[in-house]
Structure formats: C-alpha cells, structure tokens
Short mmCIF file of N, CA and C and ligand atoms in Angstrom, two decimals:
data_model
loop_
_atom_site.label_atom_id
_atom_site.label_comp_id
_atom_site.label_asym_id
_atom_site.label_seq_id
_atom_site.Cartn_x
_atom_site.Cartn_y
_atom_site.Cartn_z
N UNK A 1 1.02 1.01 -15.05
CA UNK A 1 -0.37 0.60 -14.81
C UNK A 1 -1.03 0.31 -16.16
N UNK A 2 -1.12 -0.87 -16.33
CA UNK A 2 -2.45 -0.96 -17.60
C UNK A 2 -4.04 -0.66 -17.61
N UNK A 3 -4.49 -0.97 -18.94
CA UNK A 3 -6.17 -0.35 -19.22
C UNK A 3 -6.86 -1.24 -17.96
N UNK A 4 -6.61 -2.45 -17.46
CA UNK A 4 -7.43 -2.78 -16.92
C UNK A 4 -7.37 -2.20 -15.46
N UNK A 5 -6.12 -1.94 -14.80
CA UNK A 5 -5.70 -1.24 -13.85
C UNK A 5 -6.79 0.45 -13.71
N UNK A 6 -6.81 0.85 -14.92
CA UNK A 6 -7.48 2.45 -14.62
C UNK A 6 -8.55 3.05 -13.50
N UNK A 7 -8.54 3.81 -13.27
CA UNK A 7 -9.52 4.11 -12.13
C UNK A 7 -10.52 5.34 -12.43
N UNK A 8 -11.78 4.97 -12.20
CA UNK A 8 -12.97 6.09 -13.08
C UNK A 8 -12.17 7.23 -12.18
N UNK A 9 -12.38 8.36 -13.53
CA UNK A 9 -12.53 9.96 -12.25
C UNK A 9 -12.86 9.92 -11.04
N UNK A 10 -14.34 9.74 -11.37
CA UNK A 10 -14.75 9.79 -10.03
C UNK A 10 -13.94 9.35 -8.98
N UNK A 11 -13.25 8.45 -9.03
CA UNK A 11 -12.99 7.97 -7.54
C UNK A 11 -11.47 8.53 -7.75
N UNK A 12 -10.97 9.62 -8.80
CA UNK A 12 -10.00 10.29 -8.50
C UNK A 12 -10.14 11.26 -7.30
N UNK A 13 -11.31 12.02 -8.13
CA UNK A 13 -11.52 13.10 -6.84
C UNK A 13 -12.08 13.12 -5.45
N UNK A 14 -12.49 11.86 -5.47
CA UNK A 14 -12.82 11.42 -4.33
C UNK A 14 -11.57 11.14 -3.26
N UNK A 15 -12.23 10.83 -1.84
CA UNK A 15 -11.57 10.91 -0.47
C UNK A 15 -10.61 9.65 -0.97
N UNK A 16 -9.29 9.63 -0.39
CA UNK A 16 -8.41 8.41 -0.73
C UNK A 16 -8.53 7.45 0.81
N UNK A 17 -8.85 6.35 -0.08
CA UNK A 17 -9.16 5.23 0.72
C UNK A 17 -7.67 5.21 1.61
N UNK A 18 -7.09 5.57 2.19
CA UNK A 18 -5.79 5.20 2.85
C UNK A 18 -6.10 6.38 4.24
N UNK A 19 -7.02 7.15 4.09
CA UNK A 19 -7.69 7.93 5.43
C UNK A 19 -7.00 9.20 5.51
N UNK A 20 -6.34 10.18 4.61
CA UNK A 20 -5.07 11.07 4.80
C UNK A 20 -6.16 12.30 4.89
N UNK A 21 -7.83 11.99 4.55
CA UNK A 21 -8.48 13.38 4.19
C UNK A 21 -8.16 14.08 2.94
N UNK A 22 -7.56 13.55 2.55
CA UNK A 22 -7.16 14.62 0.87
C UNK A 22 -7.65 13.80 -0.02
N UNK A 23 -7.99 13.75 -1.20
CA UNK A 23 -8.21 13.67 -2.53
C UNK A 23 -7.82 12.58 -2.62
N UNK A 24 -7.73 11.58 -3.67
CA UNK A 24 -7.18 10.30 -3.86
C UNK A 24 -5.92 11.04 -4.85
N UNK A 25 -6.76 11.73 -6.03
CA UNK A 25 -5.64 12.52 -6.74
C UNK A 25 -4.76 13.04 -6.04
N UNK A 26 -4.81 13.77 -4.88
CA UNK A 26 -3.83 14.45 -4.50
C UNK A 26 -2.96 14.00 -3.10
N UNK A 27 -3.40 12.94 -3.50
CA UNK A 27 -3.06 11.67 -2.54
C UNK A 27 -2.11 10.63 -2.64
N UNK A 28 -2.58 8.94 -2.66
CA UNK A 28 -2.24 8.23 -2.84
C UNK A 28 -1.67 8.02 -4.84
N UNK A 29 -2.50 8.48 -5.03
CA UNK A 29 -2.49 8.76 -7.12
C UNK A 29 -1.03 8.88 -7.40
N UNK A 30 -0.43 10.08 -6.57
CA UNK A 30 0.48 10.55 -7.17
C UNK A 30 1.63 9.30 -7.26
N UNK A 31 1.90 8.39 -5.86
CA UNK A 31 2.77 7.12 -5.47
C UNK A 31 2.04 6.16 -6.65
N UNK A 32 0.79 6.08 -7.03
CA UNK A 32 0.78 4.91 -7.69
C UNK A 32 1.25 5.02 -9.49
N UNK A 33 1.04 6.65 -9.73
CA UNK A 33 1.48 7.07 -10.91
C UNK A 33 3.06 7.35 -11.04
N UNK A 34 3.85 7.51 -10.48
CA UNK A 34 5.13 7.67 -10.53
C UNK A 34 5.29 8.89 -10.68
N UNK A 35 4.07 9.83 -10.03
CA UNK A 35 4.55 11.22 -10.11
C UNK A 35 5.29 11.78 -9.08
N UNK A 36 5.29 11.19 -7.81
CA UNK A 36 6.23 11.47 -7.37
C UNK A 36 6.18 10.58 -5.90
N UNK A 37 7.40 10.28 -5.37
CA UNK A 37 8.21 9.13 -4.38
C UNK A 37 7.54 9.67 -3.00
N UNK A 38 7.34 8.52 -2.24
CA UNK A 38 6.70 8.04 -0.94
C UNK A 38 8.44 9.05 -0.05
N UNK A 39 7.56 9.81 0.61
CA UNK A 39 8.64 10.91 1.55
C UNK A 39 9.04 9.98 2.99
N UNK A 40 8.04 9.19 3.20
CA UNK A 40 8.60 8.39 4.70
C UNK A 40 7.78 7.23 4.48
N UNK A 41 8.47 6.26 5.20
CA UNK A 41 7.61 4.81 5.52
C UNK A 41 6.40 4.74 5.55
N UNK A 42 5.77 5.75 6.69
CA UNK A 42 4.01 5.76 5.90
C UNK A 42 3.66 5.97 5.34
N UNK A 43 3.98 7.15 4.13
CA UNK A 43 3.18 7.71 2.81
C UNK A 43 3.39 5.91 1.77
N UNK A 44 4.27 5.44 2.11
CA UNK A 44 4.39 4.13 1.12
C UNK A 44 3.61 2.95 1.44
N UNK A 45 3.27 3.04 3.15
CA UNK A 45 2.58 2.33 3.94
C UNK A 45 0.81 2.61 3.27
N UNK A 46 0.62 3.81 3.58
CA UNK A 46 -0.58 4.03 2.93
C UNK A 46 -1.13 4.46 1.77
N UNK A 47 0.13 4.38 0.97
CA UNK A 47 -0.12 3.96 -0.88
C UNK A 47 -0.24 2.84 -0.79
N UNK A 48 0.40 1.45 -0.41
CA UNK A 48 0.28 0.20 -0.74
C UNK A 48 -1.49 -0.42 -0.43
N UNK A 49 -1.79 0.49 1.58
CA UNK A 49 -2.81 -0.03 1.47
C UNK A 49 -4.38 0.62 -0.04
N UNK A 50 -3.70 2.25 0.02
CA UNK A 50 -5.11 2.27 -1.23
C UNK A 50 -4.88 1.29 -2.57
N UNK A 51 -3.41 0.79 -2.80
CA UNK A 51 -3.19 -0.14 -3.32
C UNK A 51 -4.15 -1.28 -3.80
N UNK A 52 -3.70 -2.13 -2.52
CA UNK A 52 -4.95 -2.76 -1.78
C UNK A 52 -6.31 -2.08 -2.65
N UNK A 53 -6.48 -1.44 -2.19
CA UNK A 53 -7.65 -1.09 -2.44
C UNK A 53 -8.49 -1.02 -3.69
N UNK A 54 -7.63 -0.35 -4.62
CA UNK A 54 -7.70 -0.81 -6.22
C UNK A 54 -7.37 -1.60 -6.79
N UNK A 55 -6.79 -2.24 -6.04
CA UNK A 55 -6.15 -3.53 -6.70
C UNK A 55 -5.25 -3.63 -7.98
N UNK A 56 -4.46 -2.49 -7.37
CA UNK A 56 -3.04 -2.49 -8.21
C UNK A 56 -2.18 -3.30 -8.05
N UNK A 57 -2.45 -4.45 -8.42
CA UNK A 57 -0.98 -5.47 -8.64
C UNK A 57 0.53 -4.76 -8.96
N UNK A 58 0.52 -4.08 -10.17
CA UNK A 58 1.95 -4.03 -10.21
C UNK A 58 2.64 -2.98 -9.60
N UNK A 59 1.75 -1.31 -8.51
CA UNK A 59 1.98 -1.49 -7.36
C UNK A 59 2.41 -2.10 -6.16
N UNK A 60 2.01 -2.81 -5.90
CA UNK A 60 2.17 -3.84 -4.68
C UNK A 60 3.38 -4.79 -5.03
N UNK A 61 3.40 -4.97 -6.46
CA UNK A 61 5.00 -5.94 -6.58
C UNK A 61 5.80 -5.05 -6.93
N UNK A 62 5.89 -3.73 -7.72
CA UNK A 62 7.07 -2.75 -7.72
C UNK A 62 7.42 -1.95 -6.24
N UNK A 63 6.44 -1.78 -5.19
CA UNK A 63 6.71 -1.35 -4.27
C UNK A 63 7.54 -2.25 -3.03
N UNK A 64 7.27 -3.55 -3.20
CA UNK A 64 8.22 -4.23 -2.33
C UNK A 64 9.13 -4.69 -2.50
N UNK A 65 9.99 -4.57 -1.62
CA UNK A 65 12.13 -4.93 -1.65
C UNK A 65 12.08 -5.62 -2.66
N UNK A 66 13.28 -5.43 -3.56
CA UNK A 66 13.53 -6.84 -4.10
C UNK A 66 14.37 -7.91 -3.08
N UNK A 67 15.08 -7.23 -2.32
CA UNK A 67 15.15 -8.47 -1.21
C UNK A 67 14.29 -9.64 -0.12
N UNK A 68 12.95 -8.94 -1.00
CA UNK A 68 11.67 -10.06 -0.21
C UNK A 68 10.72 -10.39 -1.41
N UNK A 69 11.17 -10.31 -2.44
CA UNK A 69 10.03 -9.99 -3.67
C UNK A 69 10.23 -11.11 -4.27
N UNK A 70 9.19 -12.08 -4.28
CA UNK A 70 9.49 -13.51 -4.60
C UNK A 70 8.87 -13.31 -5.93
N UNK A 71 9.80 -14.79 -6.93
CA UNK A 71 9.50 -14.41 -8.09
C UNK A 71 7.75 -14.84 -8.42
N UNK A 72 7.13 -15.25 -7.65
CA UNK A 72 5.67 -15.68 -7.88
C UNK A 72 4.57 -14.44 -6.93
N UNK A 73 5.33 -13.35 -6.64
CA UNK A 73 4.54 -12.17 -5.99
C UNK A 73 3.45 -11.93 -6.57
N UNK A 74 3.78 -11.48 -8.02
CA UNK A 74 2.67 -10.84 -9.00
C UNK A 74 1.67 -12.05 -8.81
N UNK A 75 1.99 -13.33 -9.39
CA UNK A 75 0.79 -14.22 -9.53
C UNK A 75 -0.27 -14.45 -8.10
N UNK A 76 0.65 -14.47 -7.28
CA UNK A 76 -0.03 -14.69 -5.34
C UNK A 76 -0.90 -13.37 -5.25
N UNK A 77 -0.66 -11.92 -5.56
CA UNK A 77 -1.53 -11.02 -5.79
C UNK A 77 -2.93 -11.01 -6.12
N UNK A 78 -2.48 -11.42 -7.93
CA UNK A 78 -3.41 -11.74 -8.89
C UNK A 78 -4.21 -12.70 -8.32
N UNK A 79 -4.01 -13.86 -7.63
CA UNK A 79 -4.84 -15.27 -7.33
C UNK A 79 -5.81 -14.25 -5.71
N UNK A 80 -5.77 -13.24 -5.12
CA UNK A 80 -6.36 -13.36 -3.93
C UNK A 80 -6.39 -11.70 -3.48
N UNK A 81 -6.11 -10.60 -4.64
CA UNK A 81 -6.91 -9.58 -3.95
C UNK A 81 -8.00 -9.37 -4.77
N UNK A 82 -8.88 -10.17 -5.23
CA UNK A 82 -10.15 -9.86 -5.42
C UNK A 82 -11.01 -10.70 -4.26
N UNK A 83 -10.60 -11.61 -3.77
CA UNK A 83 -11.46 -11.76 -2.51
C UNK A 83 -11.54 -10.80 -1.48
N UNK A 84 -10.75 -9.98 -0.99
CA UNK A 84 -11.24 -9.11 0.20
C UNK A 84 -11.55 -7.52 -0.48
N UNK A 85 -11.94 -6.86 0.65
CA UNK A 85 -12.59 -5.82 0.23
C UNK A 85 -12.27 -4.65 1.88
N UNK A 86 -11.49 -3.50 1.16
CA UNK A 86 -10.72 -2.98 2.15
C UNK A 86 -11.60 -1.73 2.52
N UNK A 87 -11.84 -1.95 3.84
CA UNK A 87 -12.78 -0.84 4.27
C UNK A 87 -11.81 0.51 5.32
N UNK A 88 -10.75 0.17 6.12
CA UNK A 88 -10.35 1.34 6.51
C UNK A 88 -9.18 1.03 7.03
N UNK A 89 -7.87 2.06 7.26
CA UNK A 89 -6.91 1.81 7.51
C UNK A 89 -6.21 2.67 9.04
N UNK A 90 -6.03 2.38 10.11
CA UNK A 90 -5.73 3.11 11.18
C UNK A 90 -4.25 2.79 11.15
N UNK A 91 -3.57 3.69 11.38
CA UNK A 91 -2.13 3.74 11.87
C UNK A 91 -1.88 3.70 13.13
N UNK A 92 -1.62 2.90 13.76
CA UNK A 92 -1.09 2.68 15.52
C UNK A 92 0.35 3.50 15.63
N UNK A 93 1.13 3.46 15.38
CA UNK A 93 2.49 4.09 15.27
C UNK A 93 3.52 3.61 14.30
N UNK A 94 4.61 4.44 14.28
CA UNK A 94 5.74 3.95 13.37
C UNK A 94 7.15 4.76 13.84
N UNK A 95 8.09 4.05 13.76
CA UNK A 95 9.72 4.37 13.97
C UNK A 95 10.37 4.48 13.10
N UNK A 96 11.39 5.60 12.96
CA UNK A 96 11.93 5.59 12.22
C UNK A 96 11.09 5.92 10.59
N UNK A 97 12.07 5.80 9.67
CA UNK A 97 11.11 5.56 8.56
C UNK A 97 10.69 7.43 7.86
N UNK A 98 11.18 8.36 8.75
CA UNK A 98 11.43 9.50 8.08
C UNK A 98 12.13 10.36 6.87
N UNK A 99 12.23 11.23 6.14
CA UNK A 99 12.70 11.42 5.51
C UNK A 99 14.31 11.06 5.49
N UNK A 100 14.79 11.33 6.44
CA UNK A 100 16.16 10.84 6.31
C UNK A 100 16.50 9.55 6.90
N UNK A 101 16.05 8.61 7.15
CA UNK A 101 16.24 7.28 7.73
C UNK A 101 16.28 6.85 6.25
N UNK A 102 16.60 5.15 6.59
CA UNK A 102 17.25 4.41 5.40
C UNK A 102 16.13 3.23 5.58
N UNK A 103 15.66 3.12 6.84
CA UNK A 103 14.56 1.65 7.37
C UNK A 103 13.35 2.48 8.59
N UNK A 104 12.58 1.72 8.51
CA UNK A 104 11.22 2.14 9.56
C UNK A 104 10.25 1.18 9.66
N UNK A 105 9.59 1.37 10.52
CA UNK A 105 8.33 0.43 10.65
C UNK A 105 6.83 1.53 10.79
N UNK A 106 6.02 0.19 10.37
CA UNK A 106 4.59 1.13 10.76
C UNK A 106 3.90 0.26 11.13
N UNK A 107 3.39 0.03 12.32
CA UNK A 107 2.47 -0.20 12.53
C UNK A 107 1.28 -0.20 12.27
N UNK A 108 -0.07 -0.76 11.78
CA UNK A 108 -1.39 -0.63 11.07
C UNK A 108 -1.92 -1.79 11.61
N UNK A 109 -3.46 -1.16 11.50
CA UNK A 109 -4.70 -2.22 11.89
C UNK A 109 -5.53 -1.85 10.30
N UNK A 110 -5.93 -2.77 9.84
CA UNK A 110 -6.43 -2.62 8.48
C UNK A 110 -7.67 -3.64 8.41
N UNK A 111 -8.79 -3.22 7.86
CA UNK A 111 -10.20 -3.70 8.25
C UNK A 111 -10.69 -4.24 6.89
N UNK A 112 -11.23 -5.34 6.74
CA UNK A 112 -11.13 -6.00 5.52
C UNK A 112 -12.44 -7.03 5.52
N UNK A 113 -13.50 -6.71 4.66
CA UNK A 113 -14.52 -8.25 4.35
C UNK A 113 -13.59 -9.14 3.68
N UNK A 114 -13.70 -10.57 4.41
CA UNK A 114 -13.63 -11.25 3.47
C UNK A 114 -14.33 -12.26 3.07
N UNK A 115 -13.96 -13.46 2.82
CA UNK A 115 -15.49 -14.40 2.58
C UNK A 115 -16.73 -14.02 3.12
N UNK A 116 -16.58 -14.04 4.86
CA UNK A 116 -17.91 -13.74 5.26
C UNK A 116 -17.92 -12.88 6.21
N UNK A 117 -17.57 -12.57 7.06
CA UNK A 117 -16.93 -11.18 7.63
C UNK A 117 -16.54 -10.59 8.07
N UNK A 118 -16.15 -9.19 9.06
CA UNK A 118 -15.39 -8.19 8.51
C UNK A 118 -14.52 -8.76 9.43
N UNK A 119 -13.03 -8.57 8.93
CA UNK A 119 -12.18 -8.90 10.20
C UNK A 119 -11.33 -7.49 9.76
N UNK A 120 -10.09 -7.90 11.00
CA UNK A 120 -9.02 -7.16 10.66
C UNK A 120 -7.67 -7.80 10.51
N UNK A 121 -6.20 -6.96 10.18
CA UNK A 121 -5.39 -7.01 10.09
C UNK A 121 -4.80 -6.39 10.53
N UNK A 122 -3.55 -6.99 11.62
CA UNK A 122 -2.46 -5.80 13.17
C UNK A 122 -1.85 -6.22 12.48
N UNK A 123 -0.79 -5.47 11.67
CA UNK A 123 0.68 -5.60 11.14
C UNK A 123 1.33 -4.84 11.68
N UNK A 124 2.76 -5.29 11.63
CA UNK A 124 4.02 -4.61 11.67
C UNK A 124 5.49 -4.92 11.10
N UNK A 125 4.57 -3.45 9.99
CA UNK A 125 5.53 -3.88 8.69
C UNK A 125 7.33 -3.09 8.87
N UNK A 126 7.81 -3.57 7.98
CA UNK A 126 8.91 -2.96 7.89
C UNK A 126 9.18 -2.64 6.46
N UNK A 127 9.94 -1.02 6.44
CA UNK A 127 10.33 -0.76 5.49
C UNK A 127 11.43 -0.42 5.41
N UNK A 128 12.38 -0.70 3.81
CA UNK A 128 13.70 -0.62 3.84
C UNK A 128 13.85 0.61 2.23
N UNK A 129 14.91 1.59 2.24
CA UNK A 129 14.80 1.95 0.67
C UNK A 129 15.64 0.98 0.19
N UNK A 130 15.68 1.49 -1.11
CA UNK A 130 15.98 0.52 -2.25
C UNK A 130 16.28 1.82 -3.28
N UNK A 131 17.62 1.77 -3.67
CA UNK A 131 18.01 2.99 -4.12
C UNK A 131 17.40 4.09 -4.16
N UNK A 132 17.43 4.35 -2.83
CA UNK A 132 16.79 5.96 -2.74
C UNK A 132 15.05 5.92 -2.50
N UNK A 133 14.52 4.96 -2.57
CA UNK A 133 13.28 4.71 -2.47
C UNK A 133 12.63 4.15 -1.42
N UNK A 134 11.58 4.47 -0.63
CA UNK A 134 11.08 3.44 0.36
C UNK A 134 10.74 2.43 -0.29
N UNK A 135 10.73 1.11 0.47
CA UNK A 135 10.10 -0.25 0.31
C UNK A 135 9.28 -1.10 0.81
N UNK A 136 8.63 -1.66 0.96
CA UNK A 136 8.08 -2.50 1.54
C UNK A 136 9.05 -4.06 1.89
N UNK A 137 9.22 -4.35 2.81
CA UNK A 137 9.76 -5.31 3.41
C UNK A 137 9.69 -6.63 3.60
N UNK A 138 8.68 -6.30 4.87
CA UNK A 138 8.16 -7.47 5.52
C UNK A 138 7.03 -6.97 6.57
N UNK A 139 6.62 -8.24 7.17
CA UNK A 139 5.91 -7.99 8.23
C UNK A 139 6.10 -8.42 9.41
N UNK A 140 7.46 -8.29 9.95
CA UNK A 140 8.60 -9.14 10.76
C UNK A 140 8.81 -8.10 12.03
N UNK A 141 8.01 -6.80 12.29
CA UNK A 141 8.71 -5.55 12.75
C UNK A 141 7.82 -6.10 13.72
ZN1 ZN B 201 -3.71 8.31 0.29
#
C-alpha cells in the first residue's frame, strides 16, 4: 500500500465498512495489510468490498486470480473507483469456500451512489485459491 493509499486512524477504529460489527482494524485492515490471510471465501469477499471502499487499488488487483487478472486491471480500477461511493454490503449466501475447500462462491447485494443514484449490485462471485490463498475470480457463479 502506498502514502496515497493510507487511511486516517480514525477510520481505523472505526466500524469496518464490509458490515462484520468489528473494528476496521480488527477487521478488514488486517487482509488489506498482509497481516494475516482471508480464512474462507467471504472474509476475502468482504475485504475486497471495504476494498472498494477505500479504494485500494493494489488490493483489488493483488487479490484477484491471476487466472482472470488482466494485464490492464490496475489501470480499469484507477480510471472508475472514484466515481461510486459504497454504502453497504449484504451477503445473500455462499458455497463452499470454507476453510478447507479449494473454490466457493458468495453471493452479495452491494449498494453504491453513483453518478446520480443509489443503485445496487447482485453478484455472484466466485472464488478460487491461488497457492494457498483465496482469490477472487469472477462473477460467473
Ligand atoms: Zn471487514
């Protein structure tokens, strides 16, 4: 993460935008700092979205497959998550995708301003690891 990436305190200790009720620090922080690895498909599901949320680019391109990770990811990022603005994230369900699975899906509805307003987003993503790691996939599930 670079200087421009940083995130005030404040919104360390604050509630983590991904809805878990805990801390952002003791939350999502830890997946975006490399302190320690996404345990199932959703903890990676809802790091990517507080992701989203801060607008961690190199998050969002280190977290997905390299088997879907196009070489113009970072720039498609950079060009279009400062237009929306992520207000809340519901989990509908997910398969698979537990500690010992290798692939999973999650289902999410994700609520977002954008130009003018609020819509949402029904995904169903898929996740794959990647040596030992969850991934982000696709949205093919
Ligand atoms: Zn979180």
């Amino acid at each position: 993460m670079d200087a421009s990436e940083k995130i005030p305190r404040e919104r360390e200790v604050g509630p983590c935008p991904c809805g878990s009720d805990k801390r952002y620090d003791q939350c999502c922080m830890l997946l975006h700092y490399g302190r320690s690895q996404p345990e199932t498909a959703e903890d990676l599901m809802r790091s990517r979205y507080s992701a989203y949320y801060f607008r961690l680019v190199d998050y969002l391109v280190q977290s997905t497959h390299p088997d879907t990770r196009e070489p113009n990811l970072k720039a498609e990022y950079e060009s279009n998550i400062d237009q929306l603005f992520w207000r809340y994230l519901n989990i509908v369900g997910s398969s698979k995708g537990t500690p010992t699975d290798k692939v999973g899906k999650v289902e999410f509805i994700a609520g977002y301003v954008g130009s003018t307003k609020p819509e949402e987003l029904h995904e169903r993503a898929r996740f794959k690891r990647f040596k030992g790691t969850w991934k982000y996939l696709d949205n093919k599930g």
